[in-house]
C-alpha positions in Angstrom: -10.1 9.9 2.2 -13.2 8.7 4.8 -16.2 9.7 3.7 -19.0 8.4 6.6 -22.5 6.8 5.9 -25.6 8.4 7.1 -27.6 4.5 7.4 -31.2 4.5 7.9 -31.9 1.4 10.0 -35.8 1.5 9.5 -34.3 -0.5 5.4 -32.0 -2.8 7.5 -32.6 -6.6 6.9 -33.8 -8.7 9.5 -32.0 -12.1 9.9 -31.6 -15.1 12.1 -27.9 -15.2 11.9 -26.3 -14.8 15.0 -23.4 -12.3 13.0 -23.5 -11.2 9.7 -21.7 -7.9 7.6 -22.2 -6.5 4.0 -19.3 -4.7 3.1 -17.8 -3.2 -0.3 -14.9 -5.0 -1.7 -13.7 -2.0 -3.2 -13.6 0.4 0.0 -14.5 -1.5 2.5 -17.4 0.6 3.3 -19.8 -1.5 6.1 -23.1 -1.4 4.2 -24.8 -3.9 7.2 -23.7 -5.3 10.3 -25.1 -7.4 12.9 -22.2 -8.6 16.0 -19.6 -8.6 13.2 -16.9 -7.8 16.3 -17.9 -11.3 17.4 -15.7 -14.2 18.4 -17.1 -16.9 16.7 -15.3 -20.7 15.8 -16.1 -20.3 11.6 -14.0 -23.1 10.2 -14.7 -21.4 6.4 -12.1 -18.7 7.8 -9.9 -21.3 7.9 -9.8 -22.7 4.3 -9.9 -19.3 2.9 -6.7 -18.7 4.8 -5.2 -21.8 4.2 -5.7 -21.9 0.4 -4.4 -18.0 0.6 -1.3 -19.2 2.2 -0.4 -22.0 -0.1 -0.9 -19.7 -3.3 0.6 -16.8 -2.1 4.0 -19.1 -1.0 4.1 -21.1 -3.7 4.5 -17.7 -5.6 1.2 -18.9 -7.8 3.0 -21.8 -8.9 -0.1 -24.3 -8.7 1.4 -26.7 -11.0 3.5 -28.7 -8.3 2.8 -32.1 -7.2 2.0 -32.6 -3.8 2.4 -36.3 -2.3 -0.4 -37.2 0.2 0.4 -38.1 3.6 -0.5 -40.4 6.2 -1.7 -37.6 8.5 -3.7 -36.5 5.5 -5.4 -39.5 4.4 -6.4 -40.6 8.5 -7.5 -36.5 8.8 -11.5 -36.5 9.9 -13.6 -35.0 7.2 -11.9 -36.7 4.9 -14.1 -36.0 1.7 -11.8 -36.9 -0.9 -10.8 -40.2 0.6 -7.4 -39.9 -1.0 -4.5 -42.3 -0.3 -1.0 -42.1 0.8 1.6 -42.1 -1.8 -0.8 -40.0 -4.2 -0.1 -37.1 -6.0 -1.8 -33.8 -6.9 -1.2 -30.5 -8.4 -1.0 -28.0 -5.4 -4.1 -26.4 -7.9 -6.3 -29.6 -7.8 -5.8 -29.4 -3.8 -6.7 -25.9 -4.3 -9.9 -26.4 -5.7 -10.8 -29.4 -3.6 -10.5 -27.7 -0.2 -12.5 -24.5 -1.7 -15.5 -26.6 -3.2 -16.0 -29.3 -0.8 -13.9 -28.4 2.6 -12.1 -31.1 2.1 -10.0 -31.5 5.0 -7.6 -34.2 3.4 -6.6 -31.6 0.8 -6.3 -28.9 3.1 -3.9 -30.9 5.3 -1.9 -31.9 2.4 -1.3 -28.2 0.9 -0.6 -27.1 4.6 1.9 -29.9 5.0 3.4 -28.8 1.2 3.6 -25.2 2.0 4.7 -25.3 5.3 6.7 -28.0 5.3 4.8 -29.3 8.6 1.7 -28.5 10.4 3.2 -26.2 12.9 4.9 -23.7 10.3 2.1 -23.5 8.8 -0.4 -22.4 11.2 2.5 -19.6 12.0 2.2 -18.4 8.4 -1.7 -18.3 8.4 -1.4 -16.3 11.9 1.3 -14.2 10.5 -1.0 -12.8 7.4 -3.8 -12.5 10.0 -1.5 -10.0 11.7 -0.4 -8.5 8.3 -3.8 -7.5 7.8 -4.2 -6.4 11.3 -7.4 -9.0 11.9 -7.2 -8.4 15.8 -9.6 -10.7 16.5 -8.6 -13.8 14.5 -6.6 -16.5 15.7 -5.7 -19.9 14.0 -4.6 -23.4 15.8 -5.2 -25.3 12.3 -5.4 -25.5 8.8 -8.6 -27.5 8.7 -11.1 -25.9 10.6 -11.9 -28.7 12.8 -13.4 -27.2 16.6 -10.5 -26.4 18.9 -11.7 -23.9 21.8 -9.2 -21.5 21.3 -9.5 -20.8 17.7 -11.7 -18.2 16.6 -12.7 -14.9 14.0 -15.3 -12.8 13.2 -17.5 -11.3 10.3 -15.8 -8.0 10.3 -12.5 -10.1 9.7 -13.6 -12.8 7.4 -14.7 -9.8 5.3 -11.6 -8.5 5.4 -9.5 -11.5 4.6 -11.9 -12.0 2.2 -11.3 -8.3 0.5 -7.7 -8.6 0.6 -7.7 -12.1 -1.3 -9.8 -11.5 -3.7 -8.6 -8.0 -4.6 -4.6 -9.5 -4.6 -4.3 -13.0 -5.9 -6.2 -13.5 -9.5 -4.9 -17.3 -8.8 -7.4 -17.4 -5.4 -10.1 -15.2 -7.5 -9.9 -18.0 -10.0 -10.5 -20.5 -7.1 -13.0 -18.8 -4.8 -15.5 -18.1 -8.4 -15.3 -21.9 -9.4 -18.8 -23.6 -8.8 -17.3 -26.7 -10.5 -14.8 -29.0 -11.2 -13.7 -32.2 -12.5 -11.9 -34.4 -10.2 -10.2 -37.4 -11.5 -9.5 -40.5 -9.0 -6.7 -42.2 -9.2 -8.6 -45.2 -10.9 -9.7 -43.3 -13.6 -13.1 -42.0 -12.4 -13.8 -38.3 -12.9 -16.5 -36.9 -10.3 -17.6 -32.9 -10.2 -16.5 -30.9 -7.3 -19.4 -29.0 -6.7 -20.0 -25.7 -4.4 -22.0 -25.9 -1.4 -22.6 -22.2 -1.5 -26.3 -22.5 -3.3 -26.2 -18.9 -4.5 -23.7 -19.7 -7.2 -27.2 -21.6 -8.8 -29.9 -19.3 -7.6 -28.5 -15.7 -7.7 -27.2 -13.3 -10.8 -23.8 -11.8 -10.6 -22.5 -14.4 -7.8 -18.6 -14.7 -8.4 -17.0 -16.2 -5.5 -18.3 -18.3 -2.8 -17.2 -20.3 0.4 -19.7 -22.3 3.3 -18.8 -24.3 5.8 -20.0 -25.9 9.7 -19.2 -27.3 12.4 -22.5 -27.9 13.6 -25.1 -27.7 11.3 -27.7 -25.0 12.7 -24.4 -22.8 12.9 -23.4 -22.6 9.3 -21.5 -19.9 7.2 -21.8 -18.8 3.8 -19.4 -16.3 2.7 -20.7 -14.8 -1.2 -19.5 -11.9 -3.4 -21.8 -10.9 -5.8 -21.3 -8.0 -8.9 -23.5 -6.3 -10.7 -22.6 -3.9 -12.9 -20.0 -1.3 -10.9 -20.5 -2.4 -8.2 -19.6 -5.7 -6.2 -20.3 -6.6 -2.3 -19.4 -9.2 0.0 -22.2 -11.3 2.1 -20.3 -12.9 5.2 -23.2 -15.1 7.2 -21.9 -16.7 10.7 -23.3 -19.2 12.8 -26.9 -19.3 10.9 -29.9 -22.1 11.1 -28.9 -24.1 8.6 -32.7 -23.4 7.1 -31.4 -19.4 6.8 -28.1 -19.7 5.9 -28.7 -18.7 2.3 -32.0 -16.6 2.8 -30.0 -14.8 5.2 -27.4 -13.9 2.3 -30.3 -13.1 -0.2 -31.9 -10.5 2.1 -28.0 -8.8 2.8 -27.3 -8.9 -0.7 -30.5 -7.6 -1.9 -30.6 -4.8 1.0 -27.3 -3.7 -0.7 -28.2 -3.4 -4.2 -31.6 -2.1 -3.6 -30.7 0.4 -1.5 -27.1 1.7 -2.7 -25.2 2.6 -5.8 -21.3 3.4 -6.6 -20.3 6.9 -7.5 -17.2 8.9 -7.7 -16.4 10.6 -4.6 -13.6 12.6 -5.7 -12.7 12.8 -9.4 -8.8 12.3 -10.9 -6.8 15.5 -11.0 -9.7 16.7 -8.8 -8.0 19.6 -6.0 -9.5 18.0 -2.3 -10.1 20.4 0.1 -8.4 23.3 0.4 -5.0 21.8 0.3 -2.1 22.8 2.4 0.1 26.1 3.3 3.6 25.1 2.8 6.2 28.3 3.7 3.3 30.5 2.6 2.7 29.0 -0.4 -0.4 27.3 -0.9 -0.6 23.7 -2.5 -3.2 21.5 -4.1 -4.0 18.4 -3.1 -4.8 16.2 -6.0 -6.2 12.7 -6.6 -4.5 10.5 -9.2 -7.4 8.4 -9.6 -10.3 8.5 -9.2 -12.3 7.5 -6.0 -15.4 5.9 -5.7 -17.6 5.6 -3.0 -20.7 3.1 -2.1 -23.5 5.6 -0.6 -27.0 5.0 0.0 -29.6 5.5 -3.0 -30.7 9.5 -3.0 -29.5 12.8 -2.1 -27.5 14.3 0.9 -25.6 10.8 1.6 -22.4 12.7 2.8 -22.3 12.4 6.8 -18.8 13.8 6.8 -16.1 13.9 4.8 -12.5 14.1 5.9 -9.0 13.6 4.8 -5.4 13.5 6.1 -1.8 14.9 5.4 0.6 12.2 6.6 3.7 14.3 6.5 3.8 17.9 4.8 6.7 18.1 2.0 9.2 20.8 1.9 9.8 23.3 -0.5 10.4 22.4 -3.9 7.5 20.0 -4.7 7.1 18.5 -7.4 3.7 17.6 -9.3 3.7 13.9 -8.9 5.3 14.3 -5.2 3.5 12.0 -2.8 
C-alpha cells in the first residue's frame, strides 16, 4: 500500500547543507529532501556499513576477541592509538568506531569479519546491493577519501532504516552516547559521541557524524517522540550548520506531521478482487500506519497492488 504526500513547500526548512532528507523509519515516507539523489564522498556511510557487516556476520556474537593488526595500528585516523598484539571484544570495536570514527577499530573488525580487507569491502558492497542502494559504492571500510567511493542521503537513510529496524545489536550501538574504554594499562577514558544532539535534543536515540573536510560534515540523528520516530541525514554541511541544520529537519517534522493509521487490521482495502466471479476481500493483517502532514485532506492518492491473483479455493490467511 503507497499512499502519496500532498507537501506544502511554503513550511519547508531552509538549510545550508549541500544534501539533506527527513524520512520515516517506519515507512520510509520522504518527509524533506534537498539533492538526496546526490553523489557525495560521506565517510559516516561507511562506519555504519562497516559496523553493520561485522554484527550481522558474526551472527551478533560481539563477545569475540579480535587481535589488532599492524595495518590497524599504522591506519591514519588512528584515534584509539591501539597496539599490535592487542585484544578486543568485536563489541568494544563496535562501539569505538560508532562513537569516535575510529579508523583503527574499524580496520580491525573489517579485517576480523572478513578475514582481509578485500572480502570485506565485497560484503559491504554486497548488502548495498541487497538493499538495492543504486547509488552507493564502497572502496573501504574506513571512510578515508578515495575518488571513486561515494553515496547519497536518500541511501544513507535507507541503510540507516534497515539497520536500525533489523539488528537490536546495531540499535544498541548506534543509541550509545557513551562508553567506557579501558587501555590496556589500566586507564578507563569515555567514548563520547560527536553527534551534539544526543545532549541538546529530547527523544534523540541513535546518532552518527563524521568529515573529511571539516566545512563538509555529516550528522546522521534518529529522534522519537511518542509514535512517531524520524531520521535526520545532513551531508556535506558548514561545520557551523551541521547540527542547526538537523534541528530545523527535525523540528519541520514534528511540527508539521503526525502518525495515524492508514488502513486498520482485518480492515477490507479497496474493493478487492473478482476471482472466477467470485468476489474476494482484501484484508490487512496489521495494521498500517502512515506519516501525513498535520490537518485534513492529506491523502494525494492512494493505491495498492495484487502481485499474483490466487485460484479458487482460498483460504482466509492465503497470502
Amino acid at each position: 500500500v503507497d499512499a502519496k504526500l500532498d507537501l506544502d513547500p511554503a513550511k519547508s526548512p531552509e538549510i545550508d547543507a549541500a544534501s539533506a532528507i527527513l524520512m520515516d523509519s517506519e515507512r520510509g515516507q520522504i518527509l524533506y529532501q534537498k539533492n538526496a539523489g546526490e553523489r557525495l564522498h560521506i565517510s559516516a556511510a561507511n562506519k555504519i556499513m562497516s559496523c553493520l557487516v561485522a554484527i550481522q556476520n558474526s551472527k551478533e556474537n560481539l563477545d569475540a576477541k579480535v587481535t589488532i593488526s599492524k595495518e590497524a595500528a599504522d591506519v591514519e585516523g588512528s584515534v584509539l592509538n591501539l597496539e599490535v598484539g592487542e585484544k578486543y571484544s568485536l563489541e568494544e570495536l563496535l562501539y569505538a568506531v560508532m562513537l569516535t570514527s575510529a579508523n583503527d577499530a574499524a580496520i580491525a573488525l573489517a579485517e576480523y569479519t572478513g578475514g582481509d580487507m578485500e572480502s570485506f569491502i565485497t560484503l559491504m558492497n554486497n548488502k548495498a546491493q541487497e538493499l538495492n542502494l543504486k547509488d552507493t559504492h564502497f572502496t573501504n571500510a574506513t571512510g578515508l577519501y578515495e575518488e571513486s567511493q561515494y553515496t547519497t542521503a536518500y541511501d544513507v537513510a535507507m541503510l540507516t532504516k534497515y539497520a536500525i529496524s533489523t539488528s537490536p545489536q546495531f540499535s544498541r550501538i548506534f543509541a550509545a552516547h557513551l562508553k567506557p574504554w579501558t587501555r590496556k594499562n589500566g586507564e578507563t577514558i569515555i567514548l563520547t559521541s560527536q553527534n551534539e544532539l544526543f545532549f541538546s535534543y529530547d527523544g534523540v536515540d541513535g546518532g552518527k557524524t563524521g568529515y573529511n573536510q571539516k566545512e563538509q560534515q555529516t550528522a546522521i540523528t534518529t529522534v522519537t517522540r511518542g509514535n512517531q520516530r524520524f531520521i535526520s541525514v545532513i551531508l556535506d554541511s558548514p561545520e557551523t550548520s551541521v547540527f542547526a541544520d538537523s534541528l530545523k529537519l527535525l523540528n519541520y517534522g514534528f511540527d508539521n506531521f503526525r502518525k495515524d493509521v492508514l488502513v486498520h487490521k482485518n480492515e477490507p482495502i479497496g474493493e478487492g478482487i473478482t476471482i472466477q466471479e467470485n468476489q474476494i476481500n482484501l484484508i490487512s493483517r496489521i495494521d498500517i500506519n502512515y506519516t501525513h502532514p498535520i490537518g485534513k485532506g492529506y491523502i494525494k492518492s492512494f493505491e495498492y497492488n495484487v502481485v499474483k491473483s490466487p485460484t479458487l479455493p482460498v483460504e482466509s490467511n492465503e497470502v
